Coordinates of C-alpha atoms in Angstrom, one line a residue:
M1 CA 27.5 96.9 222.5
K2 CA 30.9 98.3 223.3
Y3 CA 33.0 97.3 226.4
D4 CA 31.8 100.3 228.5
N5 CA 28.2 99.5 227.6
V6 CA 28.5 95.9 228.8
L7 CA 30.2 97.1 231.9
N8 CA 27.4 99.5 232.7
Y9 CA 24.8 96.8 232.1
L10 CA 26.8 94.4 234.4
D11 CA 27.2 97.0 237.1
A12 CA 23.5 97.7 237.1
L13 CA 23.0 94.0 238.1
Q14 CA 24.8 94.8 241.4
M15 CA 21.5 96.3 242.6
H16 CA 20.0 92.8 242.6
K17 CA 20.7 90.9 245.8
I18 CA 22.5 87.6 245.9
K19 CA 20.3 84.8 244.6
L20 CA 21.3 81.3 245.1
G21 CA 19.9 78.6 242.7
L22 CA 20.7 77.0 239.4
E23 CA 17.5 77.5 237.4
A24 CA 18.5 80.8 235.7
M25 CA 21.9 79.4 234.7
Q26 CA 20.5 76.2 233.4
S27 CA 17.9 78.1 231.4
F28 CA 20.5 80.4 229.9
L29 CA 23.0 77.7 229.0
D30 CA 20.2 75.8 227.2
K31 CA 19.7 78.8 225.0
V32 CA 23.3 79.1 224.0
G33 CA 24.0 75.4 223.3
R34 CA 25.5 74.3 226.7
P35 CA 29.1 75.5 226.2
E36 CA 30.1 73.8 229.4
S37 CA 29.4 70.4 227.8
S38 CA 32.5 70.7 225.6
L39 CA 34.8 71.6 228.5
K40 CA 36.8 69.7 231.2
F41 CA 36.8 71.1 234.7
V42 CA 38.3 71.1 238.1
H43 CA 35.6 72.6 240.3
I44 CA 36.7 74.2 243.6
A45 CA 34.7 75.2 246.6
G46 CA 35.7 76.1 250.2
T47 CA 35.8 79.2 252.5
N48 CA 39.5 80.1 252.2
G49 CA 42.2 78.8 249.7
K50 CA 40.1 78.4 246.6
G51 CA 41.9 81.0 244.6
S52 CA 45.3 79.9 245.8
V53 CA 44.5 76.3 244.6
C54 CA 43.4 77.8 241.2
A55 CA 46.6 79.8 240.9
A56 CA 48.8 76.8 241.8
L57 CA 47.1 74.4 239.4
S58 CA 47.2 77.0 236.6
E59 CA 50.9 77.6 237.0
V60 CA 51.7 73.8 236.9
L61 CA 49.3 72.9 234.1
C62 CA 50.4 75.8 231.9
G63 CA 54.0 74.9 232.5
A64 CA 53.2 71.4 231.4
G65 CA 51.9 72.8 228.1
Y66 CA 48.1 72.7 228.7
R67 CA 45.8 75.6 227.6
T68 CA 44.3 76.3 231.0
G69 CA 41.3 78.5 231.7
V70 CA 40.8 80.0 235.1
Y71 CA 37.5 81.6 236.5
T72 CA 37.8 83.2 239.9
S73 CA 36.0 85.9 241.9
P74 CA 35.8 88.5 243.1
H75 CA 38.1 90.8 241.2
L76 CA 40.3 93.6 242.6
S77 CA 39.9 96.5 240.2
S78 CA 38.7 95.1 236.8
V79 CA 36.0 92.5 236.2
R80 CA 38.3 91.1 233.4
E81 CA 40.5 89.7 236.2
R82 CA 38.0 86.9 236.7
F83 CA 38.7 85.4 233.3
K84 CA 42.1 84.1 232.3
I85 CA 43.7 81.7 229.9
G86 CA 47.3 81.0 230.7
S87 CA 48.8 84.4 231.7
D88 CA 46.3 86.3 229.5
Y89 CA 43.2 88.0 230.8
I90 CA 40.1 88.3 228.6
T91 CA 40.4 91.2 226.2
E92 CA 38.0 94.1 226.2
D93 CA 36.8 93.2 222.7
A94 CA 36.1 89.6 223.7
F95 CA 34.3 90.7 226.9
A96 CA 32.2 93.2 224.9
R97 CA 31.3 90.6 222.2
L98 CA 30.3 87.9 224.6
G99 CA 28.6 90.3 227.0
S100 CA 26.5 91.6 224.1
K101 CA 25.5 88.0 223.2
I102 CA 24.4 87.4 226.7
C103 CA 22.3 90.5 226.8
Q104 CA 20.7 89.6 223.4
V105 CA 19.9 86.1 224.5
L106 CA 18.5 87.2 227.8
G107 CA 16.2 89.9 226.3
K108 CA 14.0 90.9 229.2
D109 CA 15.0 88.0 231.4
Q110 CA 17.0 88.9 234.5
I111 CA 20.1 87.2 236.0
T112 CA 22.5 88.2 238.7
Y113 CA 26.0 89.7 238.3
F114 CA 27.7 86.4 239.2
E115 CA 25.4 84.4 236.8
F116 CA 26.3 86.9 234.1
T117 CA 30.1 86.5 234.6
T118 CA 29.9 82.8 235.0
A119 CA 28.0 82.5 231.7
L120 CA 30.5 84.8 230.0
G121 CA 33.4 82.7 231.3
L122 CA 31.9 79.4 230.1
L123 CA 31.3 80.9 226.6
W124 CA 34.8 82.3 226.4
F125 CA 36.5 79.1 227.5
A126 CA 34.4 77.0 225.1
E127 CA 35.1 79.2 222.0
S128 CA 38.8 79.4 223.0
E129 CA 39.0 75.6 223.1
V130 CA 41.0 75.4 226.3
D131 CA 42.2 72.0 227.5
I132 CA 40.9 72.4 231.1
V133 CA 39.0 75.0 233.2
L134 CA 39.7 75.7 236.9
L135 CA 36.3 76.9 238.1
E136 CA 36.0 78.5 241.5
T137 CA 32.6 78.8 243.2
G138 CA 31.4 82.2 244.2
L139 CA 29.3 81.5 247.3
G140 CA 28.8 78.1 248.9
G141 CA 28.6 75.3 246.3
R142 CA 25.3 73.5 246.2
L143 CA 23.3 76.4 244.7
D144 CA 26.2 78.3 243.3
A145 CA 25.9 79.3 239.6
T146 CA 29.1 77.4 238.8
N147 CA 27.5 74.1 240.0
V148 CA 26.1 73.3 236.5
V149 CA 29.3 71.4 235.5
T150 CA 30.4 67.8 236.0
P151 CA 34.2 68.1 236.6
L152 CA 37.0 65.6 236.4
V153 CA 37.9 66.4 240.0
S154 CA 36.0 68.3 242.8
V155 CA 38.0 70.2 245.4
I156 CA 36.9 71.4 248.8
T157 CA 39.4 73.6 250.6
S158 CA 39.2 74.6 254.3
V159 CA 35.7 75.4 255.6
S160 CA 35.1 78.1 258.2
M161 CA 32.4 80.5 259.3
D162 CA 31.4 83.0 256.5
H163 CA 28.3 84.2 254.7
E164 CA 26.2 82.8 257.4
A165 CA 23.1 84.6 256.1
Y166 CA 23.2 82.4 253.0
L167 CA 25.0 79.2 254.0
G168 CA 24.0 78.5 257.6
T169 CA 25.0 79.4 261.1
T170 CA 27.1 76.3 261.9
L171 CA 30.1 74.7 260.4
T172 CA 28.1 71.6 259.7
E173 CA 25.5 73.5 257.7
I174 CA 28.1 75.4 255.8
A175 CA 30.0 72.2 255.0
G176 CA 26.8 70.7 253.6
E177 CA 26.6 73.6 251.1
K178 CA 30.2 73.3 250.1
A179 CA 29.9 69.5 249.7
G180 CA 27.0 70.2 247.3
I181 CA 29.6 70.4 244.4
I182 CA 30.3 66.7 244.8
K183 CA 29.1 64.7 241.8
P184 CA 28.3 61.0 241.4
G185 CA 31.5 59.0 240.7
V186 CA 33.7 62.1 240.5
P187 CA 36.9 62.1 242.8
V188 CA 37.0 64.6 245.6
V189 CA 40.1 66.2 247.1
S190 CA 39.5 67.8 250.5
S191 CA 41.4 69.8 253.1
A192 CA 38.1 70.4 255.0
V193 CA 39.1 68.2 257.9
Q194 CA 37.7 69.9 261.0
P195 CA 35.7 67.6 263.2
E196 CA 32.4 69.4 262.4
V197 CA 33.2 69.4 258.7
A198 CA 35.0 66.2 257.6
P199 CA 32.1 63.8 258.4
V200 CA 29.7 65.9 256.2
V201 CA 32.0 65.8 253.2
A202 CA 32.7 62.1 253.8
R203 CA 28.9 61.3 254.0
V204 CA 28.1 63.1 250.8
A205 CA 31.0 61.5 249.0
T206 CA 29.9 58.0 250.1
E207 CA 26.3 58.6 249.2
L208 CA 27.4 59.6 245.6
G209 CA 30.0 57.0 245.2
A210 CA 32.7 59.6 244.9
E211 CA 36.3 58.7 245.9
L212 CA 37.4 61.0 248.7
Y213 CA 41.0 62.0 249.2
S214 CA 41.5 63.8 252.5
L215 CA 44.4 65.8 253.8
G216 CA 46.0 64.1 256.7
R217 CA 44.7 60.7 255.7
D218 CA 45.5 60.1 252.0
F219 CA 48.1 62.8 251.6
D220 CA 50.0 65.3 253.8
Y221 CA 52.8 67.8 254.0
S222 CA 55.5 68.9 256.4
V223 CA 57.5 72.1 256.6
E224 CA 61.3 72.2 257.2
D225 CA 63.2 74.8 259.3
D226 CA 64.5 76.3 256.1
S227 CA 60.9 76.8 254.9
T228 CA 61.1 74.2 252.2
W229 CA 58.4 71.6 252.5
N230 CA 57.6 68.0 251.6
W231 CA 54.5 66.4 250.1
R232 CA 53.6 62.8 250.9
G233 CA 51.0 60.7 249.1
G234 CA 49.7 57.6 250.9
E235 CA 48.9 54.2 249.4
R236 CA 46.1 55.6 247.2
F237 CA 48.7 57.8 245.6
G238 CA 51.3 55.1 245.2
V239 CA 53.3 56.1 248.3
V240 CA 54.8 59.1 246.5
T241 CA 57.0 61.7 248.2
I242 CA 58.2 65.1 246.8
N243 CA 60.8 66.7 249.0
E244 CA 62.3 70.2 249.2
L245 CA 59.5 72.1 247.5
N246 CA 59.6 75.8 247.5
C247 CA 56.6 78.0 248.4
S248 CA 56.2 81.3 246.5
R249 CA 54.4 83.1 249.3
S250 CA 54.7 83.6 253.1
S251 CA 51.2 82.5 254.2
M252 CA 51.3 80.0 257.0
I253 CA 48.7 77.8 255.2
Q254 CA 50.1 78.1 251.6
Q255 CA 51.7 74.7 251.8
E256 CA 48.2 73.3 252.7
N257 CA 46.7 74.7 249.6
D258 CA 49.7 73.6 247.5
A259 CA 49.4 70.1 248.9
V260 CA 45.8 70.0 247.8
S261 CA 46.9 71.1 244.3
I262 CA 49.5 68.3 244.1
A263 CA 46.9 65.7 245.1
V264 CA 44.6 67.1 242.3
L265 CA 47.4 66.9 239.8
H266 CA 48.0 63.2 240.6
I267 CA 44.3 62.4 240.1
L268 CA 44.3 64.4 236.8
Q269 CA 46.9 61.9 235.5
R270 CA 44.0 59.5 235.0
Y271 CA 42.6 61.8 232.4
D272 CA 46.0 62.3 230.6
F273 CA 46.8 65.6 232.2
L274 CA 50.4 64.9 232.9
A275 CA 52.8 67.1 234.9
T276 CA 56.3 66.0 235.8
E277 CA 57.8 66.5 239.3
S278 CA 60.1 69.2 237.8
Q279 CA 57.0 71.0 236.4
I280 CA 55.3 70.7 239.7
R281 CA 58.3 72.2 241.5
S282 CA 58.7 75.0 239.0
G283 CA 55.0 75.9 239.0
L284 CA 54.6 76.0 242.7
A285 CA 57.7 78.1 243.2
K286 CA 56.3 81.0 241.1
V287 CA 52.6 81.1 242.0
H288 CA 51.4 84.7 242.3
W289 CA 47.9 85.5 243.6
P290 CA 47.5 89.3 243.8
G291 CA 46.1 90.8 246.9
R292 CA 46.3 87.5 248.9
M293 CA 49.2 87.6 251.3
E294 CA 51.0 89.8 248.7
Y295 CA 54.3 91.4 249.9
F296 CA 56.2 94.0 248.1
E297 CA 58.6 96.9 248.6
Q298 CA 58.2 100.2 246.8
S299 CA 59.8 103.5 246.8
L300 CA 57.3 106.2 247.7
S301 CA 58.5 108.2 244.7
C302 CA 57.0 105.5 242.4
N303 CA 53.6 106.1 244.0
T304 CA 53.9 109.9 243.7
E305 CA 54.4 109.7 240.0
R306 CA 50.9 108.2 239.7
H307 CA 49.4 110.2 242.5
P308 CA 51.2 113.5 242.9
E309 CA 49.2 114.4 246.0
S310 CA 50.9 111.6 247.9
P311 CA 53.6 112.4 250.5
E312 CA 56.7 113.6 248.8
S313 CA 59.6 111.3 249.8
G314 CA 62.0 108.8 248.3
K315 CA 61.8 106.4 251.2
K316 CA 61.2 102.7 250.4
L317 CA 58.2 101.3 252.2
R318 CA 57.1 97.7 252.7
Y319 CA 53.6 96.5 252.2
L320 CA 51.6 93.3 253.1
L321 CA 48.2 93.1 251.4
D322 CA 45.8 90.3 252.2
G323 CA 42.1 90.1 251.4
A324 CA 41.4 88.1 254.5
H325 CA 37.9 89.1 255.6
N326 CA 36.6 86.2 257.8
L327 CA 38.0 85.0 261.1
A328 CA 40.0 82.1 259.9
G329 CA 41.6 84.2 257.1
V330 CA 42.5 87.0 259.5
Q331 CA 43.9 84.6 262.0
N332 CA 46.2 83.1 259.3
M333 CA 47.2 86.7 258.3
S334 CA 48.0 87.5 261.9
K335 CA 50.0 84.4 262.5
T336 CA 51.9 84.9 259.3
L337 CA 52.7 88.5 260.1
A338 CA 53.9 87.5 263.6
E339 CA 56.0 84.5 262.5
R340 CA 57.3 85.3 259.0
F341 CA 58.0 89.0 259.0
E342 CA 60.5 91.2 260.9
Y343 CA 59.7 94.9 261.3
K344 CA 60.0 97.7 263.8
K345 CA 56.3 98.9 263.7
A346 CA 53.3 97.4 262.0
I347 CA 50.9 100.1 260.7
G348 CA 47.5 98.9 259.7
I349 CA 45.0 100.1 257.1
W350 CA 41.8 98.3 257.9
G351 CA 38.3 98.3 256.4
A352 CA 35.5 95.7 256.4
M353 CA 32.0 94.8 255.5
F354 CA 29.5 95.3 258.4
D355 CA 28.1 91.7 258.0
K356 CA 31.5 90.1 258.8
D357 CA 32.8 89.0 262.3
L358 CA 34.3 92.4 263.1
S359 CA 34.9 91.7 266.7
G360 CA 36.7 88.4 266.0
T361 CA 38.8 89.7 263.2
L362 CA 39.8 92.9 265.0
G363 CA 40.6 90.9 268.1
S364 CA 43.1 88.8 266.0
I365 CA 44.9 91.6 264.1
M366 CA 44.8 94.6 266.5
P367 CA 47.3 93.3 269.1
L368 CA 49.9 93.1 266.3
L369 CA 49.5 96.6 265.1
D370 CA 51.3 99.6 266.6
E371 CA 49.0 102.0 264.8
C372 CA 45.8 101.4 262.8
I373 CA 44.0 103.6 260.3
L374 CA 40.3 102.6 260.0
T375 CA 38.8 103.4 256.6
Q376 CA 35.8 102.6 254.4
P377 CA 36.1 100.6 251.2
G378 CA 33.5 100.9 248.5
G379 CA 30.3 98.8 248.5
E380 CA 26.9 99.2 250.1
R381 CA 27.8 96.7 252.8
S382 CA 31.0 98.5 254.0
A383 CA 31.2 99.5 257.6
T384 CA 32.0 103.0 258.6
P385 CA 35.3 103.6 260.3
E386 CA 33.5 105.0 263.3
S387 CA 31.4 101.8 263.7
I388 CA 34.5 99.7 263.6
Y389 CA 36.2 102.0 266.1
E390 CA 33.4 101.5 268.6
L391 CA 34.2 97.8 268.7
L392 CA 37.7 98.3 269.9
S393 CA 38.8 98.2 273.5
N394 CA 40.0 101.3 275.2
E395 CA 43.6 100.2 274.8
Q396 CA 43.1 99.5 271.1
R397 CA 41.4 102.9 270.5
N398 CA 44.5 104.6 271.7
K399 CA 46.4 103.4 268.6
A400 CA 43.5 103.7 266.1
R401 CA 42.1 106.6 264.1
C402 CA 39.4 107.0 261.5
I403 CA 40.0 108.3 257.9
T404 CA 37.0 107.5 255.6
G405 CA 38.7 108.0 252.2
V406 CA 41.0 105.1 251.3
E407 CA 43.5 107.3 249.4
E408 CA 43.8 109.6 252.4
A409 CA 44.2 106.6 254.6
L410 CA 47.1 105.3 252.5
Q411 CA 48.8 108.7 252.5
A412 CA 48.5 108.9 256.3
A413 CA 50.0 105.4 256.7
Q414 CA 52.9 106.4 254.3
E415 CA 53.6 109.5 256.3
I416 CA 53.9 107.5 259.5
A417 CA 55.9 104.6 258.1
E418 CA 59.6 104.4 258.1
E419 CA 61.6 101.9 256.0
E420 CA 62.0 99.4 258.7
D421 CA 58.2 99.3 259.3
I422 CA 55.5 97.4 257.4
I423 CA 52.1 98.7 256.2
V424 CA 49.5 95.9 256.6
I425 CA 46.4 96.3 254.6
G426 CA 43.4 94.0 255.1
G427 CA 39.8 93.3 256.2
S428 CA 38.2 93.4 252.7
L429 CA 39.0 92.6 249.1
Y430 CA 37.3 95.8 248.2
L431 CA 39.9 97.7 250.2
I432 CA 42.7 95.6 248.8
G433 CA 41.5 96.3 245.3
A434 CA 41.3 100.1 245.8
L435 CA 44.7 100.4 247.5
R436 CA 46.5 97.9 245.3
Y437 CA 45.4 100.0 242.3
L438 CA 46.8 103.2 244.0
L439 CA 50.1 101.4 244.6
L440 CA 50.6 99.2 241.6
G441 CA 48.0 100.1 239.0
D442 CA 45.6 97.7 237.2
L443 CA 46.3 94.0 236.8
V444 CA 44.9 94.0 233.3

């Protein structure tokens, strides 16, 4: 099968709904010789911050000379973004070859889109003989397709309300699903410290004899007035301090995710994955995680070269893209926008899935926007602009309008914006993927 053939096969799997469970993955991996058994992993679950931790760990470990595989989801514009070794994404040829193998092994058996990509990632990392794999869960943890591995370290980032239809309707229930990645005797690093969440993680860790290293108890961080920050490891980390660290992005919680990454790096030393303080500093200072609190400036003329129908102007516009789509994520986006950016007007482009907390997320971001264009990203779960508009207060409706097409929405925002303004794009990673492509092109 050629690359496009595998893509078409994979896209057809999108018609099948999310199916949590490990049976199909275990059965497939048995048929292909258990590729995961030859690999070493850091397994990462949580509601927000998983990808940021993967990106930070990857930068440091690659800088320390380790061949590092990264598997994340979802992607923005190309499925190949999910698979990376060092700075290199999987090639179309490798994707086609391994995808063809999966199809051949499956025969008439059926798996989900995420199971397919997880299997492909494990096969690619195994044949590429990477030193370590940073493996991000897709949904939850306990029944997630990635939960077929036994890692060197398990990580649970912050936990908040999301995917309630699959994971539970309380933080306690969701925490139980995330904690399902904890394995007997495997150390756990956790920033899931809310009162409803921390006891669940602690209980599971205790039951399985897994050492638990918690933010605020075993390690912590502090941010200075000049935006540098400090990491502190307690007695279990040898009372280590790393001062005057630089953060590569403006997110208000980026230091939290980087602090988790440093804790993981210290534990990985037990397994001879060594990174010096200099390598940690350098790696964290250059982390780039596209579409997540991503800020850039761009002359409008750059965009019109790729899309001539865009507004004709040479003005330089400022953009902040963040795939925040649950309440905790949007609250962080709003706080970051308010405290870390200066601008005359904030112009929003917003689109979301109908099964998200639309009232809560809109209530967080709308007060900060001077104008907002509601649009509709791709995907069968996407909410119409009109349905989002109906959730706004009368005051908020006065500064909002509906434009269904995402490209037209971008053009409208560009026409409104002046150089001292900022265009804020959020609500859905589907929307981020579509608009980032229009602005910057493909990642791969």
